[in-house]
Coordinates of C-alpha atoms and ligand atoms in Angstrom, one line a residue:
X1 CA 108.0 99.5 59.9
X2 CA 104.8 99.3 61.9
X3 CA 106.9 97.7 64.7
X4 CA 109.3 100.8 64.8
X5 CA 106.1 103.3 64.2
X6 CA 104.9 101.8 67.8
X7 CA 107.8 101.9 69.7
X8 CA 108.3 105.8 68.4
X9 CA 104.5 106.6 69.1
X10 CA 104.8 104.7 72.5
X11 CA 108.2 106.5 73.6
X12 CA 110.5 103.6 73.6
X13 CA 112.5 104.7 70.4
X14 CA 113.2 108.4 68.7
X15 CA 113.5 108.7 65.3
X16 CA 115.1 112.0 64.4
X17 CA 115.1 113.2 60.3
X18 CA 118.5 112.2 58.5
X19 CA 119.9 110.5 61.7
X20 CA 118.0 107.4 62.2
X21 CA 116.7 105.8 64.9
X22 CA 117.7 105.1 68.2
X23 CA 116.6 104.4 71.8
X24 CA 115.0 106.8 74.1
X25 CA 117.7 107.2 76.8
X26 CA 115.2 108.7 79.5
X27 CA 111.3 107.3 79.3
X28 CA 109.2 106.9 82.0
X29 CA 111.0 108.3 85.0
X30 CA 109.0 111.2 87.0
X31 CA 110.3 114.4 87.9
X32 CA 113.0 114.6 90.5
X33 CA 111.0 114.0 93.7
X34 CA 107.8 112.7 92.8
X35 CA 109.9 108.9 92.5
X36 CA 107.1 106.3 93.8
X37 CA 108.7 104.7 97.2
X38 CA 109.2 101.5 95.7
X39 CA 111.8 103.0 92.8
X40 CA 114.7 102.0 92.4
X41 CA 114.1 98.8 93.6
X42 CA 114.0 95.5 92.3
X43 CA 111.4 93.6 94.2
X44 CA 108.3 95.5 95.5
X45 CA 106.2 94.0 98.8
X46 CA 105.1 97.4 99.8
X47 CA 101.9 97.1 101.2
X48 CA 98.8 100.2 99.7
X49 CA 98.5 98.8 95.7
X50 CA 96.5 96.6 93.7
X51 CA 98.6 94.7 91.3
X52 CA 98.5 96.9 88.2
X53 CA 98.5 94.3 85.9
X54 CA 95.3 92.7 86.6
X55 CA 92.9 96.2 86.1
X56 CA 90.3 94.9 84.6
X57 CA 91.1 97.0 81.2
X58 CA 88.9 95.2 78.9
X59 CA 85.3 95.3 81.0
X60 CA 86.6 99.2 82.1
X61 CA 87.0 99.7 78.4
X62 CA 83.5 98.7 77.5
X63 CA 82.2 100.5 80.6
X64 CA 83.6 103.5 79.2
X65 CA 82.9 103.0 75.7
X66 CA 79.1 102.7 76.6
X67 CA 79.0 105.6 79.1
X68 CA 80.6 107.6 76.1
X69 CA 77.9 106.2 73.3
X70 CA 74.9 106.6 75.6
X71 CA 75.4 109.5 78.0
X72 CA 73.4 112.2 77.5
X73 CA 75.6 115.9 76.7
X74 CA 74.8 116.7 80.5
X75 CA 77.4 114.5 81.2
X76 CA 80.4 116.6 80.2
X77 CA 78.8 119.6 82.1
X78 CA 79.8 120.8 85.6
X79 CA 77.2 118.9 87.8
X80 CA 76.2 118.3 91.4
X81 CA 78.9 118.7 94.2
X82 CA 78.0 115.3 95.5
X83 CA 78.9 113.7 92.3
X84 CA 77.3 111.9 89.5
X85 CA 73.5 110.7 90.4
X86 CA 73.9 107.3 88.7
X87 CA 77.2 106.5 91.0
X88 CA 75.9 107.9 93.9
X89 CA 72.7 105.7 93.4
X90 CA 74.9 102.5 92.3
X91 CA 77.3 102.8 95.6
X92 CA 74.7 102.8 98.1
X93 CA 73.0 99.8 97.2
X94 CA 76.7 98.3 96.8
X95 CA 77.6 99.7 100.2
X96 CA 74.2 98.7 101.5
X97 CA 74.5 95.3 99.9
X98 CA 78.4 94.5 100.5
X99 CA 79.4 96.2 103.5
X100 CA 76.0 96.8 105.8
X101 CA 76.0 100.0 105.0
X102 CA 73.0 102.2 106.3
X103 CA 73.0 104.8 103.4
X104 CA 70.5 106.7 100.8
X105 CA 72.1 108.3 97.6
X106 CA 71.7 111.8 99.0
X107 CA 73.9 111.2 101.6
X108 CA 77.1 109.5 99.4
X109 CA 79.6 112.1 98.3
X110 CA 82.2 111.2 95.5
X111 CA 85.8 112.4 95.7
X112 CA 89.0 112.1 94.0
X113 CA 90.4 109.4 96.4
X114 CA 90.0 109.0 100.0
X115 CA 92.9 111.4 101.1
X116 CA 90.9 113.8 99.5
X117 CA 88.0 113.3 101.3
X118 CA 90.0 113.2 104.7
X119 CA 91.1 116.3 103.4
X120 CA 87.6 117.9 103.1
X121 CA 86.7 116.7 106.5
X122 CA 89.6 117.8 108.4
X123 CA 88.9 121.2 107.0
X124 CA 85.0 121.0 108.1
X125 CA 85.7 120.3 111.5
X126 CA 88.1 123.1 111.4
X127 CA 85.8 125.4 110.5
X128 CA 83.2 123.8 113.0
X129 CA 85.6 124.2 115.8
X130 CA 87.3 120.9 116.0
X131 CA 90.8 121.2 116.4
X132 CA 92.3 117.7 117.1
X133 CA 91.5 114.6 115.4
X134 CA 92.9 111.7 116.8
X135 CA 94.3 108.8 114.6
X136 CA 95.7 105.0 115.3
X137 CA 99.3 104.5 115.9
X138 CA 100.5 103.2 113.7
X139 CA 98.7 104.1 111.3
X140 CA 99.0 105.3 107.4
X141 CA 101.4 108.5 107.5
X142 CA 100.2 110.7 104.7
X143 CA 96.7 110.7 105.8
X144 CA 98.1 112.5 109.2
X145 CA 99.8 115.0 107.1
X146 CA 96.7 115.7 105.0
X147 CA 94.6 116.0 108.6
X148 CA 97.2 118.7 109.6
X149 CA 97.3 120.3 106.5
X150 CA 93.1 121.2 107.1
X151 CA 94.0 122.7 110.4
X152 CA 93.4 119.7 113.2
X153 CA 96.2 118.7 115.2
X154 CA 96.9 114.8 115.5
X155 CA 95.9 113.0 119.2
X156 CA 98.6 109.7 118.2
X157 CA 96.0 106.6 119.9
X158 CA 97.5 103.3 120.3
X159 CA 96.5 99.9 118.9
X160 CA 96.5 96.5 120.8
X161 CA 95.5 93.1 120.0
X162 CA 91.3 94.8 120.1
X163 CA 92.2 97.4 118.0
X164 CA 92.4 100.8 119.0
X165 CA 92.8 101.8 122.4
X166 CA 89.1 103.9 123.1
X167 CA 89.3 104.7 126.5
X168 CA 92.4 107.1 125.5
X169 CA 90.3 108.8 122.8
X170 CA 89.0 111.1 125.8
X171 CA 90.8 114.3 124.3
X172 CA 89.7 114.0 120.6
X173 CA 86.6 114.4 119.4
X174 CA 86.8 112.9 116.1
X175 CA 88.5 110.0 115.2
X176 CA 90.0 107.9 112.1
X177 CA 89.8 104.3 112.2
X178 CA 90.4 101.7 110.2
X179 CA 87.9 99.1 111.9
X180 CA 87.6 96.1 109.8
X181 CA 92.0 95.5 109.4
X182 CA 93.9 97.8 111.2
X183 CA 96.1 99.3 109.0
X184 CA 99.1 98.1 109.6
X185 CA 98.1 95.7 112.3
X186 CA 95.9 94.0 110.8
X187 CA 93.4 93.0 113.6
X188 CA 89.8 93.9 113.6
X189 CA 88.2 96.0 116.3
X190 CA 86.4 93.8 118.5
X191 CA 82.8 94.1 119.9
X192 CA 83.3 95.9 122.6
X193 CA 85.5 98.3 121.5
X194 CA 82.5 99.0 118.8
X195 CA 80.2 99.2 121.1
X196 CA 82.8 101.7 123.5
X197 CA 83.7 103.3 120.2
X198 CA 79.9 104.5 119.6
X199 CA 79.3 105.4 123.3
X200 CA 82.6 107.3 123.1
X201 CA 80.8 109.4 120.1
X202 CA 77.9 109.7 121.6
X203 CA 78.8 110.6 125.2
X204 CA 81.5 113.3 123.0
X205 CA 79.2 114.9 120.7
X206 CA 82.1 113.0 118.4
X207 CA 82.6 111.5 115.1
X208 CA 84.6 108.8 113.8
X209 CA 85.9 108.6 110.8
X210 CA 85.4 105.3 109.7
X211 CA 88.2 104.2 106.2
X212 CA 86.8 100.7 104.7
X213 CA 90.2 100.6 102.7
X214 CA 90.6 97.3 101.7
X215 CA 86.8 96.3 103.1
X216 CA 86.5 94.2 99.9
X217 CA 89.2 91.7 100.5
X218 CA 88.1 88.8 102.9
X219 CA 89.6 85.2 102.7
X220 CA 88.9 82.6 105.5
X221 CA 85.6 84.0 107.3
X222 CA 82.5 86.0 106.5
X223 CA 83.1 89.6 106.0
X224 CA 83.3 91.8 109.2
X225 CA 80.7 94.6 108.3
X226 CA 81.1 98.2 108.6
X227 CA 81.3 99.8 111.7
X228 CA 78.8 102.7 110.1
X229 CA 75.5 100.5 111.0
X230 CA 75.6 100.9 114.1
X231 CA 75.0 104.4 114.4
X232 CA 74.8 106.3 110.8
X233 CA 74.6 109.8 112.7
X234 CA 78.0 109.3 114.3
X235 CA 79.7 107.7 111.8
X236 CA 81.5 108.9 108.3
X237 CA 81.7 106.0 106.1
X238 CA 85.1 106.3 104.0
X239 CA 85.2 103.6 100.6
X240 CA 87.5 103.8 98.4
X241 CA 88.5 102.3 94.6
X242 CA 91.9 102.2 95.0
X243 CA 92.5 98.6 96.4
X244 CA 89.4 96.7 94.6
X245 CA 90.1 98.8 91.1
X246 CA 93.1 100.8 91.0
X247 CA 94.5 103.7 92.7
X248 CA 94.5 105.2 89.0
X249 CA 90.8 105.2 88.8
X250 CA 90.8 108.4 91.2
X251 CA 87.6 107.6 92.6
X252 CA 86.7 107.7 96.8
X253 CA 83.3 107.8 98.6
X254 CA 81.5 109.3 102.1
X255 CA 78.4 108.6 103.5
X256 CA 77.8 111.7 105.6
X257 CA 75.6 111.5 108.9
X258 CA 72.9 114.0 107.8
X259 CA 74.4 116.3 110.2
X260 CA 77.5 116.9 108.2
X261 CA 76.3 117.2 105.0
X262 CA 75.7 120.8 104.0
X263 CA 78.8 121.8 106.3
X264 CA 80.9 119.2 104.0
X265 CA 79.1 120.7 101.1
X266 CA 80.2 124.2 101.9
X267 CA 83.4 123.2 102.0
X268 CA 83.4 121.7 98.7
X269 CA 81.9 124.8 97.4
X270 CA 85.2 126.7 98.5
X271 CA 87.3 124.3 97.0
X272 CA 86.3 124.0 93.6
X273 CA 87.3 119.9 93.4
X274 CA 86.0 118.6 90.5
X275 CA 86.1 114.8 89.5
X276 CA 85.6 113.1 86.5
X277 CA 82.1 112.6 85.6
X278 CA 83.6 110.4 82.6
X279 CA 85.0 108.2 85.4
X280 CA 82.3 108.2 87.7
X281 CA 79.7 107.2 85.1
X282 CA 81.9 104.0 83.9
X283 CA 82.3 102.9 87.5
X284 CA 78.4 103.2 88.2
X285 CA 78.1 101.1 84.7
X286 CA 80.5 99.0 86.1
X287 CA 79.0 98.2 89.8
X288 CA 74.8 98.2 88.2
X289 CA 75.9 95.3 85.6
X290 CA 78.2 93.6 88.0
X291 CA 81.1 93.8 87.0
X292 CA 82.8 94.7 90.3
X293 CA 81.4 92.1 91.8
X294 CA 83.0 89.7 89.3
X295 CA 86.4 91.5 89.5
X296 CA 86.2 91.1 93.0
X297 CA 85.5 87.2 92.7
X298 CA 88.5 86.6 91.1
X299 CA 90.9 89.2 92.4
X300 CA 90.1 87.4 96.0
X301 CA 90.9 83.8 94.5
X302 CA 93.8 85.8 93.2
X303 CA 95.4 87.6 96.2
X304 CA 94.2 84.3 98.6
X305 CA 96.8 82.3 96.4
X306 CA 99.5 85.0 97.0
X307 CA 98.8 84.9 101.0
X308 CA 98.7 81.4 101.2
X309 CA 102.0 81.1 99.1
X310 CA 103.3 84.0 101.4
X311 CA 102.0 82.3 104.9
X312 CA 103.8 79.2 103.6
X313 CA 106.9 80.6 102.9
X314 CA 106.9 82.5 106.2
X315 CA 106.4 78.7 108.3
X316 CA 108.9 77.6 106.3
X317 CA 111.7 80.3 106.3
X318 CA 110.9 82.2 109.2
X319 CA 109.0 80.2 112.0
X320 CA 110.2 83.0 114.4
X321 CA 107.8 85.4 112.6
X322 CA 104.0 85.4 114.4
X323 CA 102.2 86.1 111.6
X324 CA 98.9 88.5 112.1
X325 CA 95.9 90.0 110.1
X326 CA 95.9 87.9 107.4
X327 CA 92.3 86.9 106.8
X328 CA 91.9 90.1 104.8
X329 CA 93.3 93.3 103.2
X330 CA 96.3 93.2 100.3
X331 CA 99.5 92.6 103.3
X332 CA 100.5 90.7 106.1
X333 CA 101.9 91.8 109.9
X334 CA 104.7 89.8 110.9
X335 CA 105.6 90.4 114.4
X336 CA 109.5 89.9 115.9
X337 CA 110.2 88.7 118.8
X338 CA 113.9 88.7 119.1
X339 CA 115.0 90.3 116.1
X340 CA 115.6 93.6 115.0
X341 CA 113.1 95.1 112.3
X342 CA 115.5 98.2 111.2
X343 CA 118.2 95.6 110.3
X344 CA 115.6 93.3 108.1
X345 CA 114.4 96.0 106.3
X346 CA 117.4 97.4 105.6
X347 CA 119.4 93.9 104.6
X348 CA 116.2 93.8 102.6
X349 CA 116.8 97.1 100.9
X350 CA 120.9 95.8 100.2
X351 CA 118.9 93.6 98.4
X352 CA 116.6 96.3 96.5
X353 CA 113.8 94.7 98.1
X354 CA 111.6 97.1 99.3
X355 CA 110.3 96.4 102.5
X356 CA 108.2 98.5 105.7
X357 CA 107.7 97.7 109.2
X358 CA 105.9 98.7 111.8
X359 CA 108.2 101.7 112.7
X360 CA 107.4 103.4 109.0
X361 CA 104.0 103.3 110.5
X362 CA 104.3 104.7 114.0
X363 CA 104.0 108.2 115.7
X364 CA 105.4 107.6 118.9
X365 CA 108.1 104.7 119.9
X366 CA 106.1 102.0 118.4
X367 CA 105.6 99.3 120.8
X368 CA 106.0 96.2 118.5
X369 CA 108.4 95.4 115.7
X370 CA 107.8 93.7 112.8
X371 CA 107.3 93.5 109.0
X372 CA 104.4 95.2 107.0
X373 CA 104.4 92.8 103.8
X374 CA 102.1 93.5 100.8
X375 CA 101.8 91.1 98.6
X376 CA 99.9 92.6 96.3
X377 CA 101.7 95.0 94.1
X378 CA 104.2 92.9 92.0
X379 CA 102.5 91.4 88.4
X380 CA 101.8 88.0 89.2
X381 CA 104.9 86.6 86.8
X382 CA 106.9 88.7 89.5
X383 CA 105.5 87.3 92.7
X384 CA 107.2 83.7 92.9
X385 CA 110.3 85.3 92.6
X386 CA 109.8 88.0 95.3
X387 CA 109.1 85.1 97.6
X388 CA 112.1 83.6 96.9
X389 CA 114.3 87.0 97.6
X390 CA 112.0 87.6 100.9
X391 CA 113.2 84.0 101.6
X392 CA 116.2 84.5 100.9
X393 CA 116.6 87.9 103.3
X394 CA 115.0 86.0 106.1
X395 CA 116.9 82.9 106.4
X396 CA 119.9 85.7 106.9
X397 CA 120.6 86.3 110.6
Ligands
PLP401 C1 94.7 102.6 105.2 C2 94.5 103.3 104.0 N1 93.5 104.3 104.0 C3 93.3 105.1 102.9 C4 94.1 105.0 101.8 C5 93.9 106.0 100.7 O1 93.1 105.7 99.7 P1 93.0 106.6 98.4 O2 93.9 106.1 97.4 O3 91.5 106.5 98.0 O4 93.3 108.0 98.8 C6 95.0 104.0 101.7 C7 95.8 103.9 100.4 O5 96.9 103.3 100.4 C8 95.2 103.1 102.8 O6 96.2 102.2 102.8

């Protein structure tokens, strides 16, 4: 009876009076159009997630538990636009700590995810008379949609084997970057396209944008730090907690060059965003007794194994492949030489394997081809298996 009480309370079953009990038919599946990318298919090495199954639930749980017991009634009360004090506080010696950060808590503003924050931005330099931002290429699609949706028009700069291409940035004067792992490309920006990044800025009255997406996730080297230090009054510093947490959480961060504060703030002010103080007060609970730092430990043990496992398979199966950016970050570029991209990804997808490349990525006619695997998302009982199917679809010609 219990058993059957679950499975109605949880959805699974539906027990109607006098008829008995039977199987939900339709459970989880959102509304027509909101389908994640990955539905539908069987085997998921889309690059962007976490795996799901390895939140942290039970340390979360007593996070929460303990920000709910001891908080005081201010808590639950509309408060500062920056966000929560104790978070704010927790983050910069994090950021500071972590990542090289140059920050002070008055300077960090909390959001509802990164995109958000891009969001705020692109509408601040609207209003500040900005009207193009330039971004990589390729680079992360929705975040150019969200750019355009605050007013800017997109300046598409290309990536090479540096990074991204500075001396082409002449006609922007703000720019997003992903400096630490291209994303998708995976390679870092090298010193002296820092260096000509900053004098760009400065020369530009510019910004740049900098998004530390994955910042967290280093394997074979020390960490490369954050762009930000090297000049905090050109440079937005973007963290977010949807790789090293979960994009569930719903929690992103900016340090703002003092400049850009209040105009951020203003914005804010129009918009009304509010975030979860419940949230943020677990996460700063989380970071000050570190916790996150332990998660971390073990989630980079965790996702090393999985790109070792993947690196090996690729030698194996696919010597062809040239395989790039994996010293960090949840996914792996592998760059073709002679073969066609389209036609992997789409015997991949005959296969319900979902699968991106380079193209899904690209503004213009991208100038590489190649895959863009994560190997991240799938629960770990899933992952040996998805290796075997992506070995499978690239020992195909
Ligand atoms: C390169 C990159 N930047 C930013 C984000 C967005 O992060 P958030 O979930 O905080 O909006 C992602 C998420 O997939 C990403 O891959």
């Amino acid at each position: 009876m219990t058993a059957y009480e679950q499975l109605v309370a949880e959805g699974y079953l539906v027990a109607a009076a006098g008829s008995g009990t039977t199987v939900a038919s339709v459970r989880t599946s959102p509304p027509a159009g909101e389908a994640d990318s990955s539905k539908g298919f069987f085997t998921d090495l889309l690059p962007g997630e976490p795996d799901p199954s390895s939140f942290p639930r039970q340390a979360w749980g007593v996070a929460l538990r303990k920000v709910l017991h001891t908080s005081p009634d201010g808590l639950f009360r509309y408060g500062d636009r920056r966000g929560l004090a104790e978070l704010r506080v927790a983050l910069a010696g994090y950021l500071a700590r972590s990542r090289s950060v140059v920050v002070d808590p008055s300077r960090v503003v909390i959001f509802g995810g990164f995109a958000s924050a891009l969001s705020v931005l692109a509408t601040t330099f609207h209003r500040l008379g900005i009207d193009r931002v330039a971004v990589e290429d390729p680079g992360l699609p929705p975040l150019r949609k969200v750019i355009t949706a605050g007013g800017p028009a997109i300046v598409p700069i290309r990536v090479d084997e540096h990074g991204l291409r500075v001396d082409d940035l002449a006609a922007a004067r703000v720019v997003l970057c992903t400096p630490a792992h291209q994303y998708p490309m995976g390679v870092v920006l090298s010193a002296t396209r820092r260096v000509a990044l900053i004098d760009w800025a400065r020369d530009n009255d510019g910004w740049i944008i900098e998004d530390d997406y994955d910042g967290e996730f280093r394997y074979d080297r020390r960490p490369v730090g954050a762009m930000q230090g090297l000049d905090p009054e050109r440079v937005i510093y973007g963290g977010t907690a949807s790789k090293s947490l979960a994009p569930g959480v719903g929690l992103a961060w900016l340090v703002l060059p003092p400049r850009l504060l209040e105009p951020v703030l203003d914005t804010l002010r129009q918009r009304r965003d509010t975030v979860s103080s419940i949230e943020q007060a677990a996460l700063a609970d989380f970071i000050a007794t570190g916790r996150l730092d332990r998660h971390l430990r073990s989630q980079r043990q965790h996702y090393r194994r999985r790109r070792d496992s993947l690196v090996q398979l690729l030698e194996n199966h696919a010597p062809w492949l040239e395989v790039a950016g994996v010293s960090a970050g949840l996914h792996a570029t592998a760059l073709l030489h002679d073969r066609d991209e389209q036609a992997i990804i789409e015997r991949a997808a005959a296969r319900s394997v979902a699968l991106f490349g380079i193209a899904n990525h690209s503004i213009g006619a991208p100038t590489r081809q190649g895959l863009v695997i994560g190997y991240s998302r799938s629960a770990a009982h899933a992952f040996p298996q998805a290796l075997e199917t992506l070995a499978g679809i690239l020992n195909l010609r």
